[in-house]
């Protein structure tokens, strides 16, 4: 007998499924775009549009993170990644911003992929909680991004 009660199912959350759908759409959109310059300009517009849709506190932090990363690491190309702003080198995501509201989390996150060179001994941080982006946080983000690219 089959059951329609999924309350005990331990699969993906609705937010995770939505993020996967966002990623699939991002891949389709990127495949349809024209020249490399067009793709880069449109990808940045997509990122800025996604940031503009965020709730106030997330939007403010995402705007500051975007400004710090694009100013301090112009080699990184903004792009959407699972519906969130990300920054890639040669098409591979190095770092990303995840809004608190996206996954109903307590705080936003600045995350780094395995492409980031943040290695420090046998264990290092790959994600950082953000509750506010102060000048000190901006400096830390800038330093982390520079280290990630070193």
Coordinates of N, CA and C in Angstrom, one line a residue:
X1 N 0.8 -1.2 0.0 CA 0.0 0.0 0.0 C 0.9 1.2 0.0
X2 N 0.6 2.2 -0.8 CA 1.4 3.4 -0.9 C 0.7 4.5 0.0
X3 N 1.5 5.4 0.5 CA 1.1 6.4 1.3 C 1.3 7.8 0.7
X4 N 0.5 8.7 0.9 CA 0.7 10.1 0.3 C 1.2 11.0 1.4
X5 N 1.4 10.5 2.6 CA 1.9 11.3 3.7 C 3.5 11.4 3.6
X6 N 4.0 12.5 3.3 CA 5.4 12.7 3.1 C 6.0 13.4 4.3
X7 N 5.3 13.4 5.4 CA 5.8 14.2 6.6 C 7.1 13.6 7.2
X8 N 7.3 12.3 7.0 CA 8.5 11.7 7.5 C 9.6 11.5 6.5
X9 N 9.3 11.9 5.2 CA 10.3 11.8 4.1 C 11.5 12.7 4.4
X10 N 12.7 12.2 4.2 CA 13.9 13.0 4.5 C 14.6 13.4 3.3
X11 N 13.9 13.8 2.2 CA 14.4 14.2 1.0 C 14.8 15.7 1.0
X12 N 14.8 16.3 -0.1 CA 15.1 17.7 -0.2 C 14.0 18.6 0.3
X13 N 14.3 19.7 0.9 CA 13.3 20.7 1.4 C 12.8 21.4 0.2
X14 N 11.7 22.1 0.3 CA 11.1 22.9 -0.8 C 12.1 24.0 -1.2
X15 N 12.9 24.5 -0.3 CA 13.9 25.5 -0.6 C 15.0 24.9 -1.4
X16 N 15.4 23.7 -1.0 CA 16.5 23.1 -1.8 C 16.0 22.7 -3.2
X17 N 14.8 22.2 -3.3 CA 14.3 21.9 -4.6 C 14.2 23.2 -5.5
X18 N 13.8 24.3 -4.9 CA 13.7 25.5 -5.6 C 15.1 26.0 -6.1
X19 N 16.1 25.8 -5.2 CA 17.5 26.1 -5.6 C 18.0 25.3 -6.8
X20 N 17.6 24.0 -6.8 CA 18.0 23.1 -7.9 C 17.3 23.6 -9.2
X21 N 16.1 24.0 -9.1 CA 15.3 24.4 -10.3 C 16.0 25.7 -10.8
X22 N 16.4 26.6 -9.8 CA 17.1 27.9 -10.2 C 18.3 27.5 -11.0
X23 N 19.1 26.6 -10.5 CA 20.4 26.2 -11.1 C 20.1 25.6 -12.5
X24 N 19.1 24.8 -12.7 CA 18.8 24.3 -14.0 C 18.5 25.4 -15.0
X25 N 17.7 26.4 -14.5 CA 17.3 27.5 -15.4 C 18.5 28.3 -15.7
X26 N 19.4 28.5 -14.7 CA 20.7 29.3 -15.0 C 21.5 28.6 -16.1
X27 N 21.6 27.3 -16.0 CA 22.4 26.6 -17.1 C 21.7 26.8 -18.4
X28 N 20.4 26.7 -18.5 CA 19.7 26.9 -19.8 C 19.9 28.3 -20.3
X29 N 19.8 29.3 -19.4 CA 20.0 30.7 -19.8 C 21.4 30.9 -20.3
X30 N 22.4 30.4 -19.6 CA 23.8 30.6 -20.0 C 24.0 30.0 -21.4
X31 N 23.4 28.8 -21.7 CA 23.6 28.1 -23.0 C 23.0 28.9 -24.1
X32 N 22.0 29.7 -23.9 CA 21.4 30.5 -24.9 C 22.0 31.8 -25.2
X33 N 22.9 32.3 -24.4 CA 23.5 33.6 -24.6 C 24.5 33.6 -25.7
X34 N 24.8 34.8 -26.2 CA 25.7 35.0 -27.4 C 27.1 35.0 -27.0
X35 N 27.8 36.1 -27.4 CA 29.3 36.2 -27.2 C 29.6 36.1 -25.7
X36 N 30.9 35.9 -25.5 CA 31.5 35.9 -24.1 C 31.2 37.2 -23.4
X37 N 31.4 38.3 -24.0 CA 31.2 39.6 -23.4 C 29.7 39.8 -23.1
X38 N 28.8 39.4 -24.0 CA 27.4 39.4 -23.8 C 27.0 38.6 -22.6
X39 N 27.6 37.4 -22.5 CA 27.3 36.5 -21.4 C 27.7 37.1 -20.1
X40 N 28.9 37.7 -20.0 CA 29.4 38.3 -18.8 C 28.5 39.4 -18.4
X41 N 28.1 40.3 -19.3 CA 27.3 41.5 -18.9 C 25.9 41.0 -18.5
X42 N 25.3 40.1 -19.2 CA 24.0 39.6 -18.8 C 24.0 38.8 -17.5
X43 N 25.1 38.1 -17.2 CA 25.2 37.4 -16.0 C 25.3 38.3 -14.8
X44 N 26.1 39.4 -15.0 CA 26.1 40.4 -13.9 C 24.8 41.1 -13.7
X45 N 24.1 41.4 -14.8 CA 22.7 42.0 -14.6 C 21.8 41.0 -13.9
X46 N 21.9 39.7 -14.2 CA 21.1 38.7 -13.5 C 21.4 38.7 -12.0
X47 N 22.7 38.8 -11.6 CA 23.1 38.9 -10.2 C 22.6 40.1 -9.5
X48 N 22.7 41.2 -10.2 CA 22.2 42.5 -9.6 C 20.6 42.4 -9.5
X49 N 20.0 41.8 -10.4 CA 18.5 41.7 -10.3 C 18.1 40.8 -9.2
X50 N 18.9 39.7 -9.0 CA 18.6 38.8 -7.9 C 18.8 39.4 -6.6
X51 N 19.9 40.2 -6.5 CA 20.2 41.0 -5.2 C 19.0 41.9 -4.9
X52 N 18.6 42.6 -6.0 CA 17.5 43.6 -5.8 C 16.2 43.0 -5.3
X53 N 16.0 41.7 -5.6 CA 14.8 41.0 -5.1 C 14.8 40.6 -3.7
X54 N 16.0 40.6 -3.1 CA 16.2 40.1 -1.7 C 15.5 41.0 -0.7
X55 N 15.2 40.5 0.5 CA 14.7 41.2 1.6 C 15.8 42.2 2.1
X56 N 15.3 43.3 2.7 CA 16.2 44.4 3.0 C 17.6 44.1 3.6
X57 N 17.6 43.3 4.7 CA 18.9 43.1 5.3 C 19.8 42.2 4.4
X58 N 19.2 41.2 3.8 CA 20.0 40.4 2.9 C 20.5 41.2 1.7
X59 N 19.6 42.0 1.1 CA 19.9 42.8 0.0 C 21.0 43.8 0.3
X60 N 21.0 44.4 1.4 CA 22.0 45.4 1.8 C 23.4 44.7 1.9
X61 N 23.4 43.5 2.6 CA 24.6 42.8 2.7 C 25.1 42.3 1.3
X62 N 24.2 41.8 0.5 CA 24.6 41.2 -0.8 C 25.2 42.3 -1.7
X63 N 24.6 43.5 -1.6 CA 25.1 44.7 -2.4 C 26.5 45.0 -2.0
X64 N 26.8 45.0 -0.6 CA 28.1 45.3 -0.2 C 29.1 44.2 -0.5
X65 N 28.7 42.9 -0.4 CA 29.6 41.8 -0.7 C 29.9 41.9 -2.2
X66 N 28.9 42.2 -3.1 CA 29.1 42.3 -4.5 C 30.1 43.4 -4.8
X67 N 29.9 44.5 -4.2 CA 30.8 45.7 -4.4 C 32.3 45.3 -4.0
X68 N 32.4 44.7 -2.9 CA 33.8 44.4 -2.4 C 34.5 43.4 -3.3
X69 N 33.7 42.3 -3.7 CA 34.3 41.3 -4.5 C 34.6 41.8 -5.9
X70 N 33.7 42.5 -6.5 CA 34.0 43.0 -7.9 C 35.1 44.1 -8.0
X71 N 35.2 44.9 -6.9 CA 36.3 45.9 -6.9 C 37.6 45.2 -6.5
X72 N 37.6 44.3 -5.6 CA 38.9 43.7 -5.2 C 39.4 42.6 -6.0
X73 N 38.5 41.9 -6.7 CA 38.9 40.8 -7.5 C 38.1 40.8 -8.9
X74 N 38.5 41.8 -9.7 CA 37.8 41.9 -11.0 C 38.0 40.7 -11.9
X75 N 38.9 39.8 -11.6 CA 39.1 38.6 -12.4 C 37.9 37.6 -12.2
X76 N 37.2 37.8 -11.1 CA 36.0 36.9 -10.8 C 34.8 37.5 -11.6
X77 N 34.1 36.6 -12.2 CA 32.9 36.9 -13.0 C 31.7 36.6 -12.2
X78 N 30.8 37.6 -11.9 CA 29.6 37.4 -11.2 C 28.7 36.5 -12.1
X79 N 28.0 35.6 -11.4 CA 27.0 34.7 -12.0 C 26.0 34.2 -11.0
X80 N 24.9 33.7 -11.4 CA 24.0 33.1 -10.5 C 24.4 31.7 -10.3
X81 N 24.2 31.2 -9.1 CA 24.6 29.8 -8.8 C 23.5 29.3 -7.8
X82 N 22.7 28.4 -8.2 CA 21.6 28.0 -7.4 C 20.7 29.1 -6.9
X83 N 20.5 30.1 -7.7 CA 19.7 31.3 -7.4 C 20.3 32.3 -6.5
X84 N 21.6 32.2 -6.3 CA 22.3 33.1 -5.4 C 23.5 33.7 -6.2
X85 N 23.9 35.0 -5.8 CA 25.1 35.6 -6.4 C 26.3 34.8 -6.1
X86 N 27.1 34.6 -7.1 CA 28.3 33.8 -7.0 C 29.4 34.5 -7.9
X87 N 30.6 34.1 -7.7 CA 31.8 34.8 -8.4 C 32.7 33.7 -8.8
X88 N 32.9 33.6 -10.1 CA 33.6 32.5 -10.7 C 34.9 32.9 -11.4
X89 N 35.9 32.0 -11.4 CA 37.1 32.1 -12.2 C 37.1 31.0 -13.2
X90 N 37.2 31.4 -14.5 CA 37.2 30.4 -15.6 C 36.0 29.5 -15.5
X91 N 34.8 30.1 -15.1 CA 33.6 29.4 -15.1 C 33.3 28.6 -13.8
X92 N 34.3 28.5 -12.9 CA 34.2 27.7 -11.7 C 34.0 28.6 -10.5
X93 N 32.9 28.4 -9.8 CA 32.6 29.2 -8.6 C 33.7 29.2 -7.6
X94 N 34.1 30.3 -7.2 CA 35.1 30.5 -6.1 C 34.4 30.8 -4.8
X95 N 33.5 31.8 -4.8 CA 32.7 32.2 -3.6 C 31.3 32.6 -4.0
X96 N 30.5 32.6 -3.0 CA 29.1 32.9 -3.2 C 28.4 33.5 -2.0
X97 N 27.3 34.2 -2.2 CA 26.5 34.8 -1.1 C 25.2 34.0 -1.0
X98 N 24.8 33.6 0.2 CA 23.6 32.9 0.3 C 22.7 33.7 1.3
X99 N 21.6 34.2 0.9 CA 20.7 35.0 1.7 C 20.1 34.2 2.8
X100 N 19.9 34.8 4.0 CA 19.2 34.1 5.1 C 17.8 33.6 4.7
X101 N 17.1 34.5 4.0 CA 15.7 34.2 3.6 C 15.6 33.0 2.7
X102 N 16.6 32.8 1.8 CA 16.5 31.7 0.8 C 16.3 30.3 1.4
X103 N 16.9 30.0 2.5 CA 16.8 28.8 3.2 C 16.2 28.9 4.6
X104 N 15.6 30.0 4.9 CA 15.0 30.3 6.2 C 16.0 30.1 7.3
X105 N 17.2 30.6 7.1 CA 18.3 30.5 8.0 C 18.4 31.7 8.9
X106 N 19.1 31.6 10.0 CA 19.3 32.6 11.0 C 20.2 33.8 10.5
X107 N 21.0 33.5 9.5 CA 22.0 34.5 9.0 C 22.3 34.2 7.6
X108 N 22.8 35.2 6.9 CA 23.3 35.0 5.5 C 24.7 34.4 5.6
X109 N 25.2 33.9 4.5 CA 26.4 33.2 4.5 C 27.3 33.7 3.3
X110 N 28.6 33.9 3.5 CA 29.6 34.0 2.5 C 30.3 32.7 2.4
X111 N 30.1 32.0 1.3 CA 30.8 30.7 1.2 C 31.8 30.6 0.2
X112 N 32.7 29.6 0.3 CA 33.8 29.4 -0.6 C 33.8 28.0 -1.1
X113 N 34.0 27.8 -2.4 CA 34.0 26.4 -2.9 C 35.4 25.8 -2.7
X114 N 35.6 24.6 -3.2 CA 36.9 23.9 -3.1 C 37.9 24.5 -4.1
X115 N 37.4 25.4 -4.9 CA 38.3 26.1 -5.8 C 39.1 27.2 -5.1
X116 N 38.6 27.7 -4.0 CA 39.2 28.7 -3.2 C 40.4 28.2 -2.4
X117 N 41.5 28.9 -2.5 CA 42.8 28.5 -1.8 C 42.8 29.0 -0.4
X118 N 41.9 28.6 0.4 CA 41.9 29.0 1.8 C 42.6 28.0 2.7
X119 N 43.2 27.0 2.2 CA 43.8 25.9 2.9 C 44.7 26.5 4.1
X120 N 44.4 25.9 5.2 CA 45.2 26.2 6.4 C 45.3 25.0 7.3
X121 N 46.5 24.3 7.1 CA 46.7 23.1 7.9 C 45.7 22.0 7.4
X122 N 45.1 21.2 8.3 CA 44.3 20.1 7.9 C 42.8 20.5 8.0
X123 N 42.5 21.7 8.5 CA 41.1 22.1 8.6 C 41.0 23.6 8.5
X124 N 40.0 24.1 7.7 CA 39.8 25.6 7.5 C 38.4 25.9 7.2
X125 N 38.0 27.1 7.5 CA 36.6 27.5 7.2 C 36.4 27.7 5.7
X126 N 35.2 27.3 5.3 CA 34.8 27.5 3.9 C 33.5 28.3 3.8
X127 N 33.0 28.7 5.0 CA 31.7 29.4 5.0 C 31.8 30.4 6.2
X128 N 31.2 31.6 6.1 CA 31.2 32.6 7.1 C 29.8 33.1 7.3
X129 N 29.3 33.1 8.5 CA 28.0 33.7 8.8 C 28.1 35.3 8.7
X130 N 27.1 35.9 8.1 CA 27.0 37.3 8.0 C 25.7 37.8 8.6
X131 N 25.9 38.8 9.6 CA 24.7 39.4 10.1 C 24.7 40.9 9.8
X132 N 25.8 41.4 9.4 CA 26.0 42.8 9.0 C 27.3 42.9 8.3
X133 N 27.4 43.8 7.3 CA 28.6 44.0 6.6 C 29.1 45.4 7.0
X134 N 30.0 45.4 7.9 CA 30.7 46.6 8.4 C 32.0 46.9 7.6
X135 N 32.6 48.0 7.8 CA 33.9 48.2 7.1 C 34.9 47.1 7.5
X136 N 34.9 46.6 8.7 CA 35.8 45.6 9.2 C 35.5 44.3 8.4
X137 N 34.2 44.0 8.3 CA 33.8 42.8 7.5 C 34.2 42.9 6.1
X138 N 34.0 44.1 5.5 CA 34.4 44.3 4.1 C 35.9 44.0 3.9
X139 N 36.7 44.5 4.9 CA 38.2 44.2 4.8 C 38.5 42.7 4.9
X140 N 37.7 42.0 5.7 CA 37.9 40.6 5.9 C 37.5 39.9 4.6
X141 N 36.4 40.3 4.0 CA 35.9 39.6 2.8 C 37.0 39.8 1.7
X142 N 37.5 41.1 1.6 CA 38.5 41.4 0.6 C 39.7 40.5 0.8
X143 N 40.2 40.4 2.0 CA 41.4 39.6 2.3 C 41.1 38.1 2.0
X144 N 39.9 37.6 2.3 CA 39.6 36.2 2.0 C 39.5 35.9 0.5
X145 N 38.9 36.8 -0.2 CA 38.8 36.6 -1.7 C 40.2 36.7 -2.3
X146 N 41.1 37.6 -1.8 CA 42.4 37.6 -2.4 C 43.2 36.4 -2.1
X147 N 43.0 35.9 -0.8 CA 43.7 34.6 -0.5 C 43.1 33.5 -1.3
X148 N 41.8 33.5 -1.5 CA 41.2 32.4 -2.3 C 41.7 32.3 -3.7
X149 N 42.2 33.4 -4.2 CA 42.7 33.5 -5.6 C 44.2 33.3 -5.7
X150 N 44.9 33.3 -4.5 CA 46.4 33.2 -4.5 C 46.9 31.9 -5.0

